[in-house]
mmCIF file of C-alpha atoms and ligand atoms in Angstrom:
data_model
loop_
_atom_site.group_PDB
_atom_site.id
_atom_site.type_symbol
_atom_site.label_atom_id
_atom_site.label_comp_id
_atom_site.label_asym_id
_atom_site.label_seq_id
_atom_site.Cartn_x
_atom_site.Cartn_y
_atom_site.Cartn_z
ATOM 1 C CA MET A 8 112.188 123.751 74.230
ATOM 2 C CA SER A 9 112.588 127.205 72.705
ATOM 3 C CA GLN A 10 112.526 128.385 76.333
ATOM 4 C CA ASP A 11 115.689 126.334 76.964
ATOM 5 C CA ARG A 12 117.324 127.909 73.951
ATOM 6 C CA LYS A 13 116.423 131.404 75.091
ATOM 7 C CA LYS A 14 117.662 130.770 78.608
ATOM 8 C CA LEU A 15 120.921 129.152 77.531
ATOM 9 C CA ILE A 16 121.764 131.958 75.117
ATOM 10 C CA ALA A 17 120.758 134.678 77.563
ATOM 11 C CA LYS A 18 122.992 133.344 80.318
ATOM 12 C CA ALA A 19 126.012 132.592 78.088
ATOM 13 C CA LYS A 20 128.795 134.852 79.305
ATOM 14 C CA ARG A 21 131.757 133.383 77.438
ATOM 15 C CA ILE A 22 131.137 132.629 73.797
ATOM 16 C CA VAL A 23 133.270 130.945 71.156
ATOM 17 C CA ILE A 24 132.416 132.185 67.666
ATOM 18 C CA LYS A 25 133.741 130.109 64.786
ATOM 19 C CA ILE A 26 133.954 131.982 61.503
ATOM 20 C CA GLY A 27 134.294 129.746 58.453
ATOM 21 C CA SER A 28 136.384 130.551 55.366
ATOM 22 C CA ALA A 29 133.274 130.775 53.189
ATOM 23 C CA VAL A 30 131.905 133.519 55.451
ATOM 24 C CA LEU A 31 135.045 135.638 55.207
ATOM 25 C CA THR A 32 135.771 135.159 51.539
ATOM 26 C CA GLY A 33 133.894 134.684 48.312
ATOM 27 C CA ALA A 34 134.587 131.512 46.296
ATOM 28 C CA GLY A 35 138.187 131.815 45.171
ATOM 29 C CA GLU A 36 138.381 135.445 46.233
ATOM 30 C CA GLY A 37 140.358 137.093 48.997
ATOM 31 C CA LEU A 38 139.065 138.358 52.338
ATOM 32 C CA ASP A 39 135.831 140.317 52.266
ATOM 33 C CA GLN A 40 136.705 143.441 54.237
ATOM 34 C CA LYS A 41 133.109 144.616 54.428
ATOM 35 C CA ARG A 42 131.999 141.308 55.941
ATOM 36 C CA ILE A 43 134.779 141.489 58.523
ATOM 37 C CA GLU A 44 133.712 145.024 59.427
ATOM 38 C CA GLN A 45 130.094 143.907 59.906
ATOM 39 C CA LEU A 46 131.130 140.959 62.027
ATOM 40 C CA ALA A 47 133.488 143.080 64.135
ATOM 41 C CA ALA A 48 130.651 145.540 64.802
ATOM 42 C CA GLU A 49 128.283 142.743 65.848
ATOM 43 C CA ILE A 50 130.902 141.026 68.003
ATOM 44 C CA SER A 51 131.834 144.311 69.688
ATOM 45 C CA ALA A 52 128.160 144.886 70.505
ATOM 46 C CA ILE A 53 128.000 141.428 72.128
ATOM 47 C CA MET A 54 131.066 142.282 74.211
ATOM 48 C CA ASP A 55 129.513 145.561 75.273
ATOM 49 C CA GLN A 56 126.745 143.454 76.861
ATOM 50 C CA LYS A 57 129.385 142.141 79.313
ATOM 51 C CA ARG A 58 130.084 138.967 77.436
ATOM 52 C CA GLU A 59 133.506 137.589 76.518
ATOM 53 C CA VAL A 60 134.196 136.444 72.981
ATOM 54 C CA ILE A 61 136.812 134.082 71.607
ATOM 55 C CA ILE A 62 137.016 133.841 67.835
ATOM 56 C CA VAL A 63 138.106 130.728 65.957
ATOM 57 C CA SER A 64 138.767 132.028 62.483
ATOM 58 C CA SER A 65 139.443 130.178 59.274
ATOM 59 C CA GLY A 66 140.281 131.998 56.086
ATOM 60 C CA ALA A 67 144.084 131.954 56.153
ATOM 61 C CA ILE A 68 144.495 129.501 53.290
ATOM 62 C CA ALA A 69 141.759 131.108 51.194
ATOM 63 C CA ALA A 70 143.229 134.591 51.759
ATOM 64 C CA GLY A 71 146.760 133.377 51.029
ATOM 65 C CA LEU A 72 145.776 131.609 47.823
ATOM 66 C CA ALA A 73 143.991 134.703 46.580
ATOM 67 C CA LYS A 74 147.035 136.821 47.335
ATOM 68 C CA LEU A 75 149.252 134.367 45.462
ATOM 69 C CA GLY A 76 146.835 134.433 42.533
ATOM 70 C CA LEU A 77 145.945 130.750 42.976
ATOM 71 C CA LYS A 78 142.639 128.893 43.283
ATOM 72 C CA LYS A 79 141.934 126.078 45.732
ATOM 73 C CA THR A 80 141.887 122.777 43.886
ATOM 74 C CA LYS A 81 141.175 119.225 44.996
ATOM 75 C CA GLY A 82 144.383 117.404 45.865
ATOM 76 C CA MET A 83 146.384 120.620 46.166
ATOM 77 C CA PRO A 84 149.793 119.692 47.675
ATOM 78 C CA LEU A 85 150.033 120.231 51.442
ATOM 79 C CA PRO A 86 153.203 122.413 51.285
ATOM 80 C CA LEU A 87 151.373 124.829 48.970
ATOM 81 C CA LYS A 88 148.401 125.043 51.359
ATOM 82 C CA GLN A 89 150.832 125.600 54.224
ATOM 83 C CA ALA A 90 152.625 128.345 52.323
ATOM 84 C CA ALA A 91 149.276 129.947 51.474
ATOM 85 C CA ALA A 92 148.303 129.790 55.161
ATOM 86 C CA ALA A 93 151.507 131.639 56.083
ATOM 87 C CA VAL A 94 150.723 134.364 53.551
ATOM 88 C CA GLY A 95 147.055 134.548 54.505
ATOM 89 C CA GLN A 96 147.288 134.351 58.303
ATOM 90 C CA SER A 97 149.110 137.668 58.673
ATOM 91 C CA ARG A 98 146.640 139.315 56.306
ATOM 92 C CA LEU A 99 143.724 137.858 58.249
ATOM 93 C CA MET A 100 145.069 139.132 61.574
ATOM 94 C CA TRP A 101 145.881 142.519 60.130
ATOM 95 C CA MET A 102 142.245 142.851 59.013
ATOM 96 C CA TYR A 103 140.931 141.853 62.435
ATOM 97 C CA GLU A 104 143.442 144.083 64.211
ATOM 98 C CA LYS A 105 142.544 147.246 62.324
ATOM 99 C CA THR A 106 138.806 146.537 62.226
ATOM 100 C CA PHE A 107 138.407 145.788 65.930
ATOM 101 C CA ALA A 108 140.578 148.822 66.755
ATOM 102 C CA THR A 109 137.808 151.038 65.380
ATOM 103 C CA HIS A 110 135.625 149.615 68.193
ATOM 104 C CA ASP A 111 138.392 150.061 70.792
ATOM 105 C CA LYS A 112 138.886 146.332 71.038
ATOM 106 C CA LYS A 113 142.234 144.555 71.290
ATOM 107 C CA VAL A 114 142.929 141.226 69.575
ATOM 108 C CA ALA A 115 145.555 138.495 70.028
ATOM 109 C CA GLN A 116 146.587 135.688 67.718
ATOM 110 C CA ILE A 117 146.789 132.091 68.954
ATOM 111 C CA LEU A 118 147.892 129.383 66.542
ATOM 112 C CA LEU A 119 147.447 125.825 67.758
ATOM 113 C CA THR A 120 148.263 122.335 66.580
ATOM 114 C CA ARG A 121 146.494 119.188 67.710
ATOM 115 C CA GLU A 122 149.601 118.245 69.687
ATOM 116 C CA ASP A 123 149.382 121.428 71.766
ATOM 117 C CA LEU A 124 146.044 120.348 73.166
ATOM 118 C CA SER A 125 146.606 116.620 73.390
ATOM 119 C CA ASN A 126 149.614 117.162 75.640
ATOM 120 C CA ARG A 127 148.032 117.758 79.061
ATOM 121 C CA THR A 128 150.691 120.243 80.239
ATOM 122 C CA ARG A 129 150.497 122.303 77.052
ATOM 123 C CA PHE A 130 146.708 122.168 77.183
ATOM 124 C CA LEU A 131 146.771 123.641 80.692
ATOM 125 C CA ASN A 132 149.323 126.294 79.635
ATOM 126 C CA ALA A 133 147.218 127.311 76.645
ATOM 127 C CA ARG A 134 144.188 127.456 78.940
ATOM 128 C CA SER A 135 145.833 129.850 81.372
ATOM 129 C CA THR A 136 147.073 132.127 78.551
ATOM 130 C CA LEU A 137 143.570 132.229 77.124
ATOM 131 C CA HIS A 138 142.067 133.093 80.490
ATOM 132 C CA THR A 139 144.665 135.820 81.032
ATOM 133 C CA LEU A 140 143.837 137.390 77.657
ATOM 134 C CA LEU A 141 140.137 137.422 78.564
ATOM 135 C CA GLU A 142 140.901 139.019 81.933
ATOM 136 C CA HIS A 143 142.603 141.833 79.971
ATOM 137 C CA ASP A 144 139.602 142.307 77.657
ATOM 138 C CA VAL A 145 141.485 140.985 74.652
ATOM 139 C CA ILE A 146 139.717 138.968 71.949
ATOM 140 C CA PRO A 147 141.748 135.804 71.338
ATOM 141 C CA ILE A 148 141.624 134.902 67.648
ATOM 142 C CA ILE A 149 142.509 131.264 67.187
ATOM 143 C CA ASN A 150 143.380 129.292 64.086
ATOM 144 C CA GLU A 151 145.159 126.051 63.413
ATOM 145 C CA ASN A 152 148.903 126.520 62.935
ATOM 146 C CA ASP A 153 148.558 125.244 59.374
ATOM 147 C CA THR A 154 152.135 126.077 58.437
ATOM 148 C CA VAL A 155 153.593 123.411 60.724
ATOM 149 C CA ALA A 156 150.683 120.981 61.120
ATOM 150 C CA VAL A 157 151.050 117.813 59.069
ATOM 151 C CA ALA A 158 148.303 115.209 58.683
ATOM 152 C CA GLU A 159 148.970 113.297 61.911
ATOM 153 C CA ILE A 160 148.831 116.376 64.104
ATOM 154 C CA LYS A 161 146.020 118.235 62.379
ATOM 155 C CA PHE A 162 142.685 119.120 63.932
ATOM 156 C CA GLY A 163 141.371 118.483 60.446
ATOM 157 C CA ASP A 164 139.056 121.447 60.369
ATOM 158 C CA ASN A 165 138.152 124.454 62.453
ATOM 159 C CA ASP A 166 134.773 123.003 63.488
ATOM 160 C CA ASN A 167 136.697 120.395 65.426
ATOM 161 C CA LEU A 168 139.151 122.998 66.709
ATOM 162 C CA SER A 169 136.320 125.255 67.914
ATOM 163 C CA GLY A 170 134.791 122.299 69.786
ATOM 164 C CA MET A 171 138.090 121.853 71.614
ATOM 165 C CA VAL A 172 138.431 125.576 72.251
ATOM 166 C CA VAL A 173 135.077 125.564 74.080
ATOM 167 C CA HIS A 174 136.593 123.129 76.555
ATOM 168 C CA LEU A 175 139.939 124.955 76.663
ATOM 169 C CA ALA A 176 138.221 128.253 77.440
ATOM 170 C CA ASP A 177 135.434 126.799 79.583
ATOM 171 C CA ALA A 178 132.953 128.645 77.392
ATOM 172 C CA ASP A 179 129.150 128.621 77.723
ATOM 173 C CA LEU A 180 128.166 128.628 74.059
ATOM 174 C CA LEU A 181 129.599 127.810 70.624
ATOM 175 C CA VAL A 182 128.268 129.743 67.643
ATOM 176 C CA ILE A 183 129.330 128.454 64.229
ATOM 177 C CA LEU A 184 129.019 130.997 61.431
ATOM 178 C CA SER A 185 128.626 129.065 58.204
ATOM 179 C CA ASP A 186 127.512 129.817 54.651
ATOM 180 C CA ILE A 187 124.320 127.817 55.197
ATOM 181 C CA ASP A 188 121.304 128.631 57.432
ATOM 182 C CA GLY A 189 121.771 125.560 59.628
ATOM 183 C CA LEU A 190 120.949 121.867 59.556
ATOM 184 C CA TYR A 191 118.460 120.299 57.125
ATOM 185 C CA THR A 192 116.959 116.816 56.886
ATOM 186 C CA SER A 193 119.103 116.364 53.755
ATOM 187 C CA ASP A 194 121.462 118.532 51.705
ATOM 188 C CA PRO A 195 119.352 121.508 50.505
ATOM 189 C CA ARG A 196 121.820 122.214 47.699
ATOM 190 C CA ILE A 197 120.823 118.984 45.977
ATOM 191 C CA ASP A 198 117.433 118.082 47.508
ATOM 192 C CA SER A 199 114.593 120.579 47.092
ATOM 193 C CA HIS A 200 112.510 118.662 49.708
ATOM 194 C CA ALA A 201 115.114 119.189 52.417
ATOM 195 C CA GLN A 202 113.507 120.567 55.571
ATOM 196 C CA PHE A 203 115.136 122.947 57.987
ATOM 197 C CA ILE A 204 115.780 121.701 61.554
ATOM 198 C CA PRO A 205 115.674 124.590 64.071
ATOM 199 C CA LEU A 206 116.373 122.491 67.161
ATOM 200 C CA VAL A 207 118.335 119.293 67.789
ATOM 201 C CA GLU A 208 117.565 117.861 71.199
ATOM 202 C CA LYS A 209 119.617 114.728 70.682
ATOM 203 C CA LEU A 210 122.184 113.823 68.052
ATOM 204 C CA THR A 211 120.781 110.567 66.747
ATOM 205 C CA ALA A 212 122.229 108.458 63.930
ATOM 206 C CA GLU A 213 119.297 109.628 61.794
ATOM 207 C CA VAL A 214 120.198 113.300 62.234
ATOM 208 C CA GLU A 215 123.785 112.482 61.314
ATOM 209 C CA ARG A 216 122.790 110.527 58.215
ATOM 210 C CA GLY A 217 120.600 113.377 56.975
ATOM 211 C CA ALA A 218 123.414 115.884 57.358
ATOM 212 C CA GLY A 219 125.523 114.117 54.734
ATOM 213 C CA ASP A 220 128.690 116.045 54.139
ATOM 214 C CA ALA A 221 127.579 119.254 52.490
ATOM 215 C CA GLN A 222 130.719 121.276 51.995
ATOM 216 C CA SER A 223 131.485 124.709 50.639
ATOM 217 C CA LEU A 224 134.164 125.412 48.067
ATOM 218 C CA VAL A 225 136.571 127.254 50.300
ATOM 219 C CA GLY A 226 136.198 125.671 53.756
ATOM 220 C CA THR A 227 137.469 122.347 55.028
ATOM 221 C CA GLY A 228 134.771 121.024 57.340
ATOM 222 C CA GLY A 229 131.298 120.026 56.166
ATOM 223 C CA MET A 230 128.043 119.531 58.056
ATOM 224 C CA ARG A 231 129.309 116.277 59.532
ATOM 225 C CA SER A 232 132.242 117.996 61.203
ATOM 226 C CA LYS A 233 129.796 120.532 62.676
ATOM 227 C CA LEU A 234 127.742 117.712 64.168
ATOM 228 C CA MET A 235 130.905 116.209 65.626
ATOM 229 C CA ALA A 236 131.629 119.569 67.236
ATOM 230 C CA ALA A 237 128.057 119.655 68.608
ATOM 231 C CA LYS A 238 128.578 116.204 70.109
ATOM 232 C CA LYS A 239 131.856 117.232 71.674
ATOM 233 C CA VAL A 240 130.611 120.451 73.273
ATOM 234 C CA GLY A 241 127.264 118.866 74.176
ATOM 235 C CA ALA A 242 129.100 116.264 76.255
ATOM 236 C CA TYR A 243 130.735 119.161 78.084
ATOM 237 C CA GLY A 244 127.300 120.614 78.823
ATOM 238 C CA VAL A 245 127.621 123.411 76.255
ATOM 239 C CA PRO A 246 125.012 124.237 73.583
ATOM 240 C CA MET A 247 125.902 124.988 69.980
ATOM 241 C CA LEU A 248 124.269 127.100 67.336
ATOM 242 C CA ILE A 249 124.852 127.088 63.556
ATOM 243 C CA VAL A 250 123.793 130.255 61.770
ATOM 244 C CA ASN A 251 124.358 131.763 58.369
ATOM 245 C CA GLY A 252 127.275 134.128 58.828
ATOM 246 C CA LYS A 253 126.958 135.500 55.319
ATOM 247 C CA LYS A 254 123.758 137.263 56.313
ATOM 248 C CA GLN A 255 124.246 140.597 58.001
ATOM 249 C CA GLY A 256 122.901 141.010 61.524
ATOM 250 C CA MET A 257 122.780 137.292 62.332
ATOM 251 C CA LEU A 258 124.826 137.542 65.517
ATOM 252 C CA ARG A 259 122.806 140.490 66.680
ATOM 253 C CA SER A 260 119.579 138.535 66.097
ATOM 254 C CA VAL A 261 120.914 135.565 68.058
ATOM 255 C CA PHE A 262 121.543 137.656 71.164
ATOM 256 C CA GLU A 263 118.276 139.529 70.785
ATOM 257 C CA GLY A 264 116.566 136.162 71.210
ATOM 258 C CA VAL A 265 115.452 135.718 67.597
ATOM 259 C CA GLU A 266 115.241 132.013 66.725
ATOM 260 C CA VAL A 267 117.606 131.811 63.779
ATOM 261 C CA GLY A 268 119.792 128.849 62.811
ATOM 262 C CA THR A 269 119.932 125.379 64.298
ATOM 263 C CA PHE A 270 120.339 125.090 68.047
ATOM 264 C CA PHE A 271 121.834 121.957 69.624
ATOM 265 C CA LEU A 272 120.872 121.298 73.221
ATOM 266 C CA PRO A 273 123.706 119.977 75.406
ATOM 267 C CA LYS A 274 123.672 116.910 77.630
ATOM 268 C CA ALA A 275 122.186 117.527 81.060
ATOM 269 C CA VAL A 276 125.088 115.804 82.837
ATOM 270 C CA ARG A 277 128.407 117.212 81.718
ATOM 271 C CA ASN A 278 131.821 115.524 81.672
ATOM 272 C CA ARG A 279 134.313 116.744 84.211
ATOM 273 C CA SER A 280 137.109 118.714 82.535
ATOM 274 C CA ARG A 281 139.857 116.092 82.804
ATOM 275 C CA GLN A 282 137.546 113.277 81.673
ATOM 276 C CA HIS A 283 136.440 115.415 78.758
ATOM 277 C CA TRP A 284 140.048 115.997 77.768
ATOM 278 C CA ILE A 285 140.680 112.226 77.786
ATOM 279 C CA ALA A 286 137.534 111.526 75.766
ATOM 280 C CA TYR A 287 137.790 114.242 73.125
ATOM 281 C CA THR A 288 141.132 116.038 73.078
ATOM 282 C CA ALA A 289 143.983 113.645 73.879
ATOM 283 C CA CYS A 290 145.307 111.762 70.819
ATOM 284 C CA THR A 291 145.466 107.989 70.913
ATOM 285 C CA ASN A 292 148.229 105.989 69.255
ATOM 286 C CA GLY A 293 146.635 102.649 69.948
ATOM 287 C CA GLY A 294 144.498 100.742 72.334
ATOM 288 C CA VAL A 295 143.549 97.527 74.029
ATOM 289 C CA ILE A 296 140.991 94.911 73.073
ATOM 290 C CA VAL A 297 139.200 93.598 76.151
ATOM 291 C CA ASP A 298 137.066 90.505 76.735
ATOM 292 C CA ASP A 299 133.358 90.653 77.589
ATOM 293 C CA GLY A 300 134.030 90.460 81.323
ATOM 294 C CA GLY A 301 136.483 93.353 81.051
ATOM 295 C CA ARG A 302 133.995 95.467 79.121
ATOM 296 C CA ASP A 303 131.255 94.742 81.636
ATOM 297 C CA ALA A 304 133.542 95.646 84.556
ATOM 298 C CA LEU A 305 134.432 98.977 82.966
ATOM 299 C CA GLU A 306 131.072 99.906 81.555
ATOM 300 C CA ASN A 307 128.677 98.713 84.230
ATOM 301 C CA LYS A 308 130.614 98.165 87.439
ATOM 302 C CA GLY A 309 132.755 101.305 87.614
ATOM 303 C CA LYS A 310 135.985 99.246 87.845
ATOM 304 C CA SER A 311 139.533 99.914 86.642
ATOM 305 C CA LEU A 312 141.021 97.920 83.757
ATOM 306 C CA LEU A 313 143.279 95.069 84.884
ATOM 307 C CA PRO A 314 145.663 93.059 82.673
ATOM 308 C CA GLY A 315 143.448 89.952 83.020
ATOM 309 C CA GLY A 316 140.680 91.509 80.889
ATOM 310 C CA ILE A 317 142.979 92.386 77.967
ATOM 311 C CA VAL A 318 143.138 90.057 74.982
ATOM 312 C CA ARG A 319 145.079 92.098 72.417
ATOM 313 C CA ILE A 320 147.116 95.298 72.069
ATOM 314 C CA GLU A 321 146.848 97.623 69.090
ATOM 315 C CA GLY A 322 149.485 100.162 68.044
ATOM 316 C CA THR A 323 152.495 101.387 69.976
ATOM 317 C CA PHE A 324 152.234 103.645 72.990
ATOM 318 C CA LYS A 325 154.153 104.726 76.069
ATOM 319 C CA ALA A 326 153.098 104.568 79.702
ATOM 320 C CA GLY A 327 150.870 107.625 80.341
ATOM 321 C CA ASP A 328 149.515 107.797 76.772
ATOM 322 C CA CYS A 329 145.817 107.944 76.021
ATOM 323 C CA VAL A 330 144.504 104.679 74.530
ATOM 324 C CA HIS A 331 141.154 103.388 73.367
ATOM 325 C CA CYS A 332 139.386 100.339 74.795
ATOM 326 C CA ALA A 333 137.487 98.232 72.280
ATOM 327 C CA ASP A 334 135.575 94.958 72.516
ATOM 328 C CA ARG A 335 136.425 91.914 70.393
ATOM 329 C CA SER A 336 134.275 93.222 67.522
ATOM 330 C CA GLY A 337 136.318 96.416 67.430
ATOM 331 C CA ASN A 338 133.679 98.731 68.981
ATOM 332 C CA ILE A 339 135.498 101.442 70.864
ATOM 333 C CA PHE A 340 133.565 102.026 74.084
ATOM 334 C CA ALA A 341 136.055 103.832 76.341
ATOM 335 C CA ARG A 342 139.277 105.825 76.422
ATOM 336 C CA GLY A 343 141.808 106.155 79.169
ATOM 337 C CA LEU A 344 145.418 106.765 80.189
ATOM 338 C CA SER A 345 147.458 103.569 80.214
ATOM 339 C CA LYS A 346 149.856 103.081 83.109
ATOM 340 C CA TYR A 347 151.851 100.592 81.048
ATOM 341 C CA SER A 348 153.477 100.825 77.601
ATOM 342 C CA SER A 349 152.254 98.653 74.734
ATOM 343 C CA ASP A 350 155.498 96.617 75.000
ATOM 344 C CA ASP A 351 154.846 95.826 78.664
ATOM 345 C CA LEU A 352 151.170 95.094 78.007
ATOM 346 C CA GLU A 353 152.109 92.539 75.336
ATOM 347 C CA LYS A 354 153.866 90.640 78.125
ATOM 348 C CA ILE A 355 151.226 90.933 80.849
ATOM 349 C CA LYS A 356 147.918 90.826 78.939
ATOM 350 C CA GLY A 357 145.581 88.128 80.241
ATOM 351 C CA LEU A 358 147.600 87.705 83.472
ATOM 352 C CA LYS A 359 146.594 88.169 87.107
ATOM 353 C CA THR A 360 147.930 91.303 88.826
ATOM 354 C CA SER A 361 149.970 89.050 91.141
ATOM 355 C CA GLN A 362 151.914 87.843 88.080
ATOM 356 C CA ILE A 363 152.943 91.298 86.791
ATOM 357 C CA GLU A 364 156.124 91.630 88.834
ATOM 358 C CA GLY A 365 157.365 88.154 87.968
ATOM 359 C CA VAL A 366 157.039 88.863 84.255
ATOM 360 C CA LEU A 367 158.175 92.493 84.049
ATOM 361 C CA GLY A 368 160.600 92.497 86.960
ATOM 362 C CA HIS A 369 158.683 95.437 88.472
ATOM 363 C CA LYS A 370 155.104 96.333 89.255
ATOM 364 C CA ASP A 371 154.237 99.990 89.535
ATOM 365 C CA TYR A 372 150.468 99.571 89.426
ATOM 366 C CA ASP A 373 147.855 96.813 89.677
ATOM 367 C CA GLU A 374 145.618 98.416 87.109
ATOM 368 C CA VAL A 375 146.382 99.158 83.454
ATOM 369 C CA ILE A 376 143.891 102.054 83.349
ATOM 370 C CA HIS A 377 142.793 103.482 86.672
ATOM 371 C CA ARG A 378 139.116 104.329 86.965
ATOM 372 C CA ASP A 379 139.940 108.032 87.471
ATOM 373 C CA ASP A 380 141.754 108.047 84.128
ATOM 374 C CA LEU A 381 138.980 106.305 82.201
ATOM 375 C CA VAL A 382 135.947 107.626 80.335
ATOM 376 C CA ILE A 383 133.127 105.510 78.946
ATOM 377 C CA LEU A 384 132.123 106.977 75.589
HETATM 378 N N1 LIG B 24 142.871 126.663 59.135
HETATM 379 C C1 LIG B 24 142.303 126.804 57.822
HETATM 380 C C2 LIG B 24 142.485 128.243 57.307
HETATM 381 O O1 LIG B 24 142.651 129.152 58.085
HETATM 382 C C3 LIG B 24 140.830 126.531 57.805
HETATM 383 C C4 LIG B 24 140.368 125.156 58.140
HETATM 384 C C5 LIG B 24 138.856 125.067 57.962
HETATM 385 O O2 LIG B 24 138.327 125.623 56.999
HETATM 386 O O3 LIG B 24 138.201 124.420 58.757
HETATM 387 O O4 LIG B 24 142.405 128.448 56.135
#
């Protein structure tokens, strides 16, 4: 399997590198300029090997808090975090700008909210901007637009964001720089018997349980969010690597073929881009509960969802929105784009397609979710 790892890393031409807050800052301290200089040197060397790099960088809130003379505390009010992000983001970019300039590299800032990617048109716009920046040899540096993102439209953490950026950029590899060497069988900070896992071939429930939710003081995501990112990119056929970004020379070692960190092999069959967007990027405001026959038709027979298979509607959504499909026990097994609003579905659930027009006064489609707009999870 280490052959697979070597091959996948060697042929990766477009790489997303996620840099966590704990890598860029000390606990409760501001940005570590020396660390940024080391990383910029290593990243520039990767680019000089004819590879493209996209950075997803955290650190805005931590940098902002330090500048304001504040420490991150549990339950800190959101507006204060948002204000700190505004203070810290410009400082963060200024550091990257001047550091990469010493390597003759240009950088660009992209701030995203969850909504930007879950709206298909905005997703495609962001994608073409990103590709244009890469064509001009610019390093896109992406962060969440923390200043405007409220809970409902947040990515949550930059592990999740970097997983989405892999898809947005059509990248070949995701490297997560963390303040820990990689994945262990349990949390090494509290369990001295924890064993290091260099390779994850498949993300089983056992692997996920072992990961727990080890979290650093300054970052937002823990190990669990990194595994979620691995799942997301793996389904898109992209491998992921977690390495300790606090150790100098890590990135260089990775591309020299040294086996550091934890490598996650991707799935052999990858989702098509649009399906992947439906499954992992679009937001859902609700869903439909389907009967056993409906689930079987979707899961095993490659059929579209018809009103007859629906027993209940959850939440409120418009025609065109992404919804989940769950069975009667609440297990979500698919996601798709609904051709009807939740209001209309309340009226036509359980009915034959021939009855739709009589009830609604119009019938635009036979199916509620067309097969092309559906992904089995
Ligand atoms: N966007 C946050 C920041 O720049 C980081 C979120 C995270 O740590 O995952 O501070």
